[in-house]
Coordinates of C-alpha atoms and ligand atoms in Angstrom, one line a residue:
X152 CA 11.0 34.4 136.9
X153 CA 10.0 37.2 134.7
X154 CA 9.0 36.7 130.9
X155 CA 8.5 39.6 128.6
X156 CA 5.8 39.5 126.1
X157 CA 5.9 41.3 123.0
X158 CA 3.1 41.5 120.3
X159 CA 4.5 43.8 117.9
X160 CA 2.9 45.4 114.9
X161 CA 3.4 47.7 111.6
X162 CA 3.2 51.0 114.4
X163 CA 2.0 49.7 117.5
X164 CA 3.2 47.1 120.1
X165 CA 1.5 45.6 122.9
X166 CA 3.2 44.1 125.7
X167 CA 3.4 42.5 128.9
X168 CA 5.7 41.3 131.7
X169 CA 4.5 37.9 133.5
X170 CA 6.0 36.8 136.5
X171 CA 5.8 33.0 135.9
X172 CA 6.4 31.9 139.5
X173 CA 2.6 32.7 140.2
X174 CA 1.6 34.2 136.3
X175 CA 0.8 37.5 137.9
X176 CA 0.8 40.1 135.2
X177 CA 3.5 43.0 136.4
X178 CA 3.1 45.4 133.8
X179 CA 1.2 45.8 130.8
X180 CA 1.5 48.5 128.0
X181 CA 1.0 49.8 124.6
X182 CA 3.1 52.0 122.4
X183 CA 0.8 53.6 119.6
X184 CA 1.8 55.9 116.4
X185 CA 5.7 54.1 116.3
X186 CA 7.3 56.3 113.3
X187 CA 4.7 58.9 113.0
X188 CA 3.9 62.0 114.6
X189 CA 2.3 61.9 118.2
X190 CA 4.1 58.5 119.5
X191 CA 2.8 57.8 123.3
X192 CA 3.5 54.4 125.5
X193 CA 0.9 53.8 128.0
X194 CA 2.0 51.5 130.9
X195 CA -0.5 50.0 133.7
X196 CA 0.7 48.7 137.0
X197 CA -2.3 47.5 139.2
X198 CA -2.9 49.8 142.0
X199 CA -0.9 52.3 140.6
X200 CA -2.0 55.3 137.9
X201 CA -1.1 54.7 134.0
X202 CA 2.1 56.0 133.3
X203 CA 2.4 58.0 130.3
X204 CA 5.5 59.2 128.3
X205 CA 5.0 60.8 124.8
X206 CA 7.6 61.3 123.2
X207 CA 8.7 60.9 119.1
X208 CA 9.8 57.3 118.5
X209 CA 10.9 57.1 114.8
X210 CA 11.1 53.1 114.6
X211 CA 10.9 49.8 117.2
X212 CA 14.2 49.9 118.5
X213 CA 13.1 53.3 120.4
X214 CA 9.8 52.1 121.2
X215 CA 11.7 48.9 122.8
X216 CA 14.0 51.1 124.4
X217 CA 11.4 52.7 126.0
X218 CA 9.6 50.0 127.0
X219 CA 12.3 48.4 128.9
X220 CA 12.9 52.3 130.3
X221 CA 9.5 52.1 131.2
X222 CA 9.4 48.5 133.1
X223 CA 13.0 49.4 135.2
X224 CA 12.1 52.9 135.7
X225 CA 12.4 53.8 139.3
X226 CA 9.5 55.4 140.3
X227 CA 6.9 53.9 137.7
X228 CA 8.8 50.6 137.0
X229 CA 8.3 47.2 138.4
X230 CA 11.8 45.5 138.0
X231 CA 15.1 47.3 139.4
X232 CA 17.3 45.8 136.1
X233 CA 16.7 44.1 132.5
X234 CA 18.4 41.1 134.6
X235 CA 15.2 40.3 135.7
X236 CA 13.6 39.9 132.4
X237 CA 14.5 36.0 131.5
X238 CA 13.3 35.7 127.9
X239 CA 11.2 37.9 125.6
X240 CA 7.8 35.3 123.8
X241 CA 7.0 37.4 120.6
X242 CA 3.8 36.6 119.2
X243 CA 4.1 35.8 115.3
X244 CA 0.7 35.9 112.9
X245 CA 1.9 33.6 110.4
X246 CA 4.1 30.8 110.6
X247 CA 3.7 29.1 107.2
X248 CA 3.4 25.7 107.0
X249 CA 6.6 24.5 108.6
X250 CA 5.8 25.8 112.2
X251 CA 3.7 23.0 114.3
X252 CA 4.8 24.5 117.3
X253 CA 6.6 27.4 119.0
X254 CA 9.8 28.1 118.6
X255 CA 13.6 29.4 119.8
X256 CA 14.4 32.7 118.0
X257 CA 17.4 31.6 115.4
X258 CA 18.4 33.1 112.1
X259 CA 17.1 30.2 110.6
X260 CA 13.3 30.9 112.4
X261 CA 13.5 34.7 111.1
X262 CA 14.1 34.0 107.6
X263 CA 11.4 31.6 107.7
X264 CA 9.4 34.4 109.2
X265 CA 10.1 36.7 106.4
X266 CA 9.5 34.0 103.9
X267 CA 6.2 33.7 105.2
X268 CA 5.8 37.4 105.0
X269 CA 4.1 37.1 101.6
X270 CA 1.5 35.1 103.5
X271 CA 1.0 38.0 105.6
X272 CA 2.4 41.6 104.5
X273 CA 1.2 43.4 107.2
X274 CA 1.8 41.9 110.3
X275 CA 4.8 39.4 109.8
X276 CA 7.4 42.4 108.4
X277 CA 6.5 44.3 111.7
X278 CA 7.4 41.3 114.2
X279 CA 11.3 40.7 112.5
X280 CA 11.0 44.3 113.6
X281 CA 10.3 43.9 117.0
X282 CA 12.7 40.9 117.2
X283 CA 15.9 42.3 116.2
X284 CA 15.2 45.8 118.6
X285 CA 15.3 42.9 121.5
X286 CA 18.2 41.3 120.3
X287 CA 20.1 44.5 119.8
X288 CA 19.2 45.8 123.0
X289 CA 18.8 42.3 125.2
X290 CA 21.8 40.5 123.2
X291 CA 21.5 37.3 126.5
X292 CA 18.2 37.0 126.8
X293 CA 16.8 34.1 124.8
X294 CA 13.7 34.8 122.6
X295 CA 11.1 32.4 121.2
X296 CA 8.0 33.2 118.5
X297 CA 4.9 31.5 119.0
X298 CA 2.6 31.7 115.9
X299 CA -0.9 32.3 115.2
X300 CA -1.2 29.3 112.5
X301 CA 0.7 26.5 114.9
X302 CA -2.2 25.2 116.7
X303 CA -4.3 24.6 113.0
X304 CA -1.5 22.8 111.7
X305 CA -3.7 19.6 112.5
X306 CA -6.1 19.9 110.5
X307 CA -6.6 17.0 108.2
X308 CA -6.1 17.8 104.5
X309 CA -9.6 17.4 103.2
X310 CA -10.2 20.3 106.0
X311 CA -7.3 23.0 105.0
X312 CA -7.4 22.7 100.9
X313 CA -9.3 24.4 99.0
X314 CA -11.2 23.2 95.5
X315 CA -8.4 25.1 93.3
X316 CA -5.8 23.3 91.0
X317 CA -3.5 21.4 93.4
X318 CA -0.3 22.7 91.5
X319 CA -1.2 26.2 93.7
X320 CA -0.8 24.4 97.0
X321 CA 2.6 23.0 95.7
X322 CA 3.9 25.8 94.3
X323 CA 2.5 28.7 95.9
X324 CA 1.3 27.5 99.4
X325 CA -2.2 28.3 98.8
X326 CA -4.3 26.4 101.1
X327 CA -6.8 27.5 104.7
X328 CA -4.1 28.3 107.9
X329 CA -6.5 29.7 110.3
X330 CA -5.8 31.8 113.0
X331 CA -6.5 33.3 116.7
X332 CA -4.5 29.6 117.2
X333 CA -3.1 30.7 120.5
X334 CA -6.3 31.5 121.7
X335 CA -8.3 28.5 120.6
X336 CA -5.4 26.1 121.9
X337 CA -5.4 28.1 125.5
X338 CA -9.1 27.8 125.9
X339 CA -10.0 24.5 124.8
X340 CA -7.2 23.5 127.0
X341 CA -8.8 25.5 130.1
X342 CA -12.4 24.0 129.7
X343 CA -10.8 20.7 129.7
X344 CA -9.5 21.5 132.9
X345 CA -12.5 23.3 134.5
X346 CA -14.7 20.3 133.7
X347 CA -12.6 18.1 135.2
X348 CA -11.9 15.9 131.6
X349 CA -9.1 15.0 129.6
X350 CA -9.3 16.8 126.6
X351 CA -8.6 13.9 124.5
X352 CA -12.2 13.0 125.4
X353 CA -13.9 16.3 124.0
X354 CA -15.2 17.1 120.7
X355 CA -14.9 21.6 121.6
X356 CA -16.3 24.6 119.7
X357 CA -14.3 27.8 120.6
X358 CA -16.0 30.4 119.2
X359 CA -13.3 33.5 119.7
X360 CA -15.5 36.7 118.9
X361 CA -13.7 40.0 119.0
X362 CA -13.3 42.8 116.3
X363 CA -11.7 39.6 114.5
X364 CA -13.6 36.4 114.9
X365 CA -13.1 32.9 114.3
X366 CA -14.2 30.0 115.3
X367 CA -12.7 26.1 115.8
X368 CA -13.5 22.6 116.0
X369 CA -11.4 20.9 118.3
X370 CA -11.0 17.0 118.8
X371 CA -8.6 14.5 120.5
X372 CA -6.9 18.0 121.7
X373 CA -5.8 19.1 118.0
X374 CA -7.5 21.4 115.9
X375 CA -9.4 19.9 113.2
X376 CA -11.1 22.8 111.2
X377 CA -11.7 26.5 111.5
X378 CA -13.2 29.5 110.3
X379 CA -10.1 31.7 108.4
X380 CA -8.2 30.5 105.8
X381 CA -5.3 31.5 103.9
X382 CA -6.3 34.8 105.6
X383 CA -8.0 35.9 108.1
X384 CA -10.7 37.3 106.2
X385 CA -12.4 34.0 105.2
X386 CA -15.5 33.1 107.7
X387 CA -17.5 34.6 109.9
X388 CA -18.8 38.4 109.5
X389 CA -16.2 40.3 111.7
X390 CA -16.0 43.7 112.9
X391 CA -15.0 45.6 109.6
X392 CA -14.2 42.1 107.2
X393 CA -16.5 41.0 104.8
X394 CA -16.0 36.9 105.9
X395 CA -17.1 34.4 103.5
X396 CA -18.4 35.7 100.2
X397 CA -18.9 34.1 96.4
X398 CA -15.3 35.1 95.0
X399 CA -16.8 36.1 92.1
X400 CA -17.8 39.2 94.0
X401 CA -14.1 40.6 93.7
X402 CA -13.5 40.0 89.8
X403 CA -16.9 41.9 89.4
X404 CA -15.7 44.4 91.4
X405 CA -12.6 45.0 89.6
X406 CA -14.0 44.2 86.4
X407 CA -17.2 46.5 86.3
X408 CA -16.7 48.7 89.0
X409 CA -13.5 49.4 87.9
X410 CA -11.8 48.7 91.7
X411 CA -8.0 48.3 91.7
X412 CA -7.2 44.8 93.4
X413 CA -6.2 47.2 96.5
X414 CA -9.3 49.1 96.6
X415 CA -11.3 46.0 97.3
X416 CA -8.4 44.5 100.1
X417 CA -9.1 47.1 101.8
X418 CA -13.3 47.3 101.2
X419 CA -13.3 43.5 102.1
X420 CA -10.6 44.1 105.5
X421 CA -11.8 47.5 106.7
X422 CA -15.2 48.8 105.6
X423 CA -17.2 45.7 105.3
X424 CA -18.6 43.2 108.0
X425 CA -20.9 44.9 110.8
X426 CA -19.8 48.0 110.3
X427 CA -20.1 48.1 106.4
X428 CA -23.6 46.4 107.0
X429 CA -25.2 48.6 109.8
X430 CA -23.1 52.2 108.9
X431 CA -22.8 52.4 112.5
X432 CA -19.9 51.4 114.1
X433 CA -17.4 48.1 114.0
X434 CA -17.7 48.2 117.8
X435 CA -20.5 45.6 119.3
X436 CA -21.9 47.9 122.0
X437 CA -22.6 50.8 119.3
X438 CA -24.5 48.2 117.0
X439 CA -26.7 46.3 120.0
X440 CA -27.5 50.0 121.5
X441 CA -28.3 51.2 118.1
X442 CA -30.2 47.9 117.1
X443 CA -32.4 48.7 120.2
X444 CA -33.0 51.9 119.3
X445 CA -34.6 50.2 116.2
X446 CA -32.0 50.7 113.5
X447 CA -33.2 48.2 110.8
X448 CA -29.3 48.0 109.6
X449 CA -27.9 47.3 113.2
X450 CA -30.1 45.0 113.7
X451 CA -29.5 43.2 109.9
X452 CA -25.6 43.2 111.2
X453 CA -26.8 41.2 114.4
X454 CA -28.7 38.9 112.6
X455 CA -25.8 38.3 110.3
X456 CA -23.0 37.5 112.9
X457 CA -25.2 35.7 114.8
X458 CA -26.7 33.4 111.3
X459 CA -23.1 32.7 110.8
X460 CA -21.7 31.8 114.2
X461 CA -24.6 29.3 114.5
X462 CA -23.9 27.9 111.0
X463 CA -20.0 27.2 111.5
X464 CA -21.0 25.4 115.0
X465 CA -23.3 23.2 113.8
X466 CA -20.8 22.3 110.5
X467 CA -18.9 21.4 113.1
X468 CA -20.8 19.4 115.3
X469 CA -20.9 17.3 111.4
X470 CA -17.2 17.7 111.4
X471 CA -16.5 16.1 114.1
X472 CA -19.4 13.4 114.4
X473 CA -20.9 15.5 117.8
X474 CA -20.3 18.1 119.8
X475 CA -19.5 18.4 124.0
X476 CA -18.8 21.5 124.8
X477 CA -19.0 25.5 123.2
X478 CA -16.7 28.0 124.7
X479 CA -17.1 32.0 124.0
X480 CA -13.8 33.7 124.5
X481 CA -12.4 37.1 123.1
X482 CA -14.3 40.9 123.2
X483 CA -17.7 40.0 122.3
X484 CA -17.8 36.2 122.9
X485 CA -16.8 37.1 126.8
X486 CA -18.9 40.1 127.5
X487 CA -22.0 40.3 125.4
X488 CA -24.7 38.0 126.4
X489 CA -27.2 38.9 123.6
X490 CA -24.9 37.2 121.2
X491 CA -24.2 34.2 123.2
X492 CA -28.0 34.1 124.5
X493 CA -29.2 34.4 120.4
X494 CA -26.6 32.0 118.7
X495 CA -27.1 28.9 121.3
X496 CA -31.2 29.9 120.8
X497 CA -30.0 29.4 117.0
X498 CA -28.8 25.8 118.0
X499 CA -31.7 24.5 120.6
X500 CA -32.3 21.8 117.8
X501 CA -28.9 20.3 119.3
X502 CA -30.2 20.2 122.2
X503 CA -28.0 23.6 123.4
X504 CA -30.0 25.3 126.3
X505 CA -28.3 28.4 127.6
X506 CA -29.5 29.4 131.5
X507 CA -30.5 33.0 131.1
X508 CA -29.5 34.3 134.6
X509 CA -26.0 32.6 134.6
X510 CA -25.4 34.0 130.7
X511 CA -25.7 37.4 132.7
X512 CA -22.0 36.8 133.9
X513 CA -19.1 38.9 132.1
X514 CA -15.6 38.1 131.6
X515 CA -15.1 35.7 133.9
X516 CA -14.9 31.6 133.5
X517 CA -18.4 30.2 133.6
X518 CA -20.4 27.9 132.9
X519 CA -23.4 28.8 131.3
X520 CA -25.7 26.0 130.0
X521 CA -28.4 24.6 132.3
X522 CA -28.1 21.2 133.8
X523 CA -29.8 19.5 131.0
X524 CA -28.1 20.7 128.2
X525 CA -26.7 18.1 126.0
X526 CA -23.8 20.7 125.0
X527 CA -21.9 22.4 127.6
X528 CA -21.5 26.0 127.0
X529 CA -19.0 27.7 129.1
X530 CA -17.7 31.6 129.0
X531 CA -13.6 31.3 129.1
X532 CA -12.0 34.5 129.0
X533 CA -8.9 34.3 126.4
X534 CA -5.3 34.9 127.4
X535 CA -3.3 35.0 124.6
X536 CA -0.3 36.6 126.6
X537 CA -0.1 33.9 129.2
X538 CA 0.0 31.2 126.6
X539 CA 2.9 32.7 125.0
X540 CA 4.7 33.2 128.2
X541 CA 4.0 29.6 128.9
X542 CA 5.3 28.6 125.7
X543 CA 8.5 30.6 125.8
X544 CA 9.5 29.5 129.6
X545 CA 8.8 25.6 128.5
X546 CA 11.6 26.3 125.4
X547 CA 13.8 27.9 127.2
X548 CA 13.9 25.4 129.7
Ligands
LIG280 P1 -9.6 42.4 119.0 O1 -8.5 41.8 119.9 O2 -9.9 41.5 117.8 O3 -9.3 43.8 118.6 P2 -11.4 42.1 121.2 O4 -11.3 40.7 121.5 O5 -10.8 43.0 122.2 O6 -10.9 42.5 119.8 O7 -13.0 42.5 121.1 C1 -13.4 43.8 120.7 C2 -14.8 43.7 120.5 O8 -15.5 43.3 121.7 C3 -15.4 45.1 120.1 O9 -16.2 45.0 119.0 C4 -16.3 45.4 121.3 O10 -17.5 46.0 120.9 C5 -16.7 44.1 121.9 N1 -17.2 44.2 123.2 C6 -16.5 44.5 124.3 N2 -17.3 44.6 125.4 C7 -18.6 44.3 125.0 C8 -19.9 44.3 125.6 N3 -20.1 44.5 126.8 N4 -20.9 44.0 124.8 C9 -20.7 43.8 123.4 N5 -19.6 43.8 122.8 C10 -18.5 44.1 123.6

């Protein structure tokens, strides 16, 4: 039983099609430059060579089309007929706060979606996109959204308000949501597993570090704090967003630097955090090679992400009365061990001892404290894609 999954944004779309009967990925693709010059999908079949088809693709109903072309096609495909696809799990960024849980694709569900699309402009416009292409050109199949916010929507009040006048939450919603939910629910729900303990028992750090990072205090199962807000710029210092700062920063900005409120969205999104700080690159791998080299700035971004990682940990192990277990999931959190290796040194006063040799291990479940660590600390490589085909084939049963 085949589910489609579709993660669709403002020009590109990722996707993947899961056979559920053994959750072997099929296919996997991405369709890049949607409605502006140079469109190209990229398909990957293991064993086989990427298949490539270029070709203009004003909006997402041709980039759907083509995607479906591309997973029946005869020689490159890997199903003979759309038949074969039995539901379509889109992933959603921001589900407001009425979504607990995933959900069956009604008209109902997409005009919630776009109501929640002032809570997130960029990404939430682009998935009613990707929706209605499937249900114009899959009319049967059944379709479910499964949200970036749902898994948060535990946390305790005291953990998701902020210290503004309350008559903002009321009337304009303003409040933390968090995201990155589907992958802090799959892997604090695989460590339970792989140690063998209910997860009802575990007080769990997931730290998901990518170009986007945040990170999670899990207890009882639910989600009880984490790192972005009402945003996903609050928190830690990402890739190219600024994390935490005094807010102070942005009326000087506007006021004395003269920045339009747009000029600093995007100097807070896209040319702050490591890159911003080092002038070298948002990617990880540039900023350790450069940062070895002995680039002061590099190393300064390092130092940052790392500071910051270790601080939201231990506020959590004084969330949640304690700590069991860290995971690492996501780009950097599953393949660099410098990071790991200097963030759990950051936390020895927990009594967090990482085993050097086994930290050597990349993107692949392990686990990686020694034997007398008081804290586990584990590697789980995220799967958002998975989760969301879980998700949709449990609804649509
Ligand atoms: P996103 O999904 O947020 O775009 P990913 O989870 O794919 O991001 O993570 C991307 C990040 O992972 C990049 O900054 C990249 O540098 C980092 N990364 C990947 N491999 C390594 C590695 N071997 N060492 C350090 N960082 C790495």
């Amino acid at each position: 039983m085949n589910i489609l999954v579709i993660n669709c944004g403002s020009s590109s779309l990722k996707y993947q099609l899961i056979n559920m009967n053994n959750e072997d990925v099929l296919a996997s693709g991405l369709v890049e430059r949607i409605g502006i010059e140079g469109s190209v999908l990229t398909q990957k079949v293991e064993g086989r060579d990427k298949y490539i088809v270029e070709t203009p693709m004003e909006n997402h109903n041709v980039a759907i089309k083509l995607v479906l072309d591309a997973l029946i096609d005869e020689k490159n495909g890997v199903i003979k007929s759309m038949d074969e696809i039995k539901a379509v799990g889109h992933r959603i960024v921001h589900g407001g706060e009425k979504y607990t849980k995933s959900a069956i694709v009604t008209e109902e569900v997409i005009n919630d979606i776009r109501e929640a699309s002032k809570l997130a402009p960029l990404h939430n416009p682009a998935h009613i996109m990707g929706i209605e292409a499937c249900q114009k050109l899959m009319p049967s199949v059944p379709m479910v959204v499964v949200f970036d916010t749902a898994f948060h929507q535990t946390m305790p009040e005291k953990a998701f308000m902020y210290g503004l006048p309350y008559e903002l939450y009321e009337k304009h919603h303003i409040r933390k949501y968090g995201f990155h939910g589907t992958s802090h629910k799959y892997v604090s729900a695989k460590v339970a597993e792989v140690m063998g303990k209910d997860i009802k028992d575990l007080k769990i750090v997931t730290c998901h570090l990518g170009n986007g990072s945040s990170v999670s205090a899990v207890k009882d199962g639910k989600c009880y704090d984490t790192s972005m807000g009402f945003t996903p710029l609050e928190g830690l210092v990402m890739g190219t967003r600024c994390g935490n700062i005094d807010p102070t920063v942005v009326t000087f900005l506007i006021n004395e630097l003269n920045y339009t409120a747009s000029e600093v969205d995007t100097l807070m999104n896209k040319q702050s955090g490591v890159y911003g700080i080092s002038g070298v690159s948002s990617d990880f791998r540039d900023i350790e090679a450069a940062a070895k080299e002995g680039n002061k700035r590099a190393q300064l971004a390092l130092d940052m992400f790392r500071y910051r990682v270790s601080q939201y940990i231990g506020s959590y192990a004084a969330s949640m009365g304690g700590i069991d277990v860290v995971v690492f999931t996501a780009g950097v959190g599953e393949n660099s061990a410098s990071e790991r290796e200097t963030i759990c040194e950051n936390l020895g006063f927990m009594g967090i001892e990482l085993d050097k040799e086994k930290n050597k291990v990349r993107g692949e479940i392990a686990e990686i404290s020694t034997a007398n660590s008081k804290v586990k600390v584990f590697i789980i490589p995220t799967n958002e894609e998975l989760m969301i085909a879980k998700d949709t084939l449990a609804l649509i049963k």
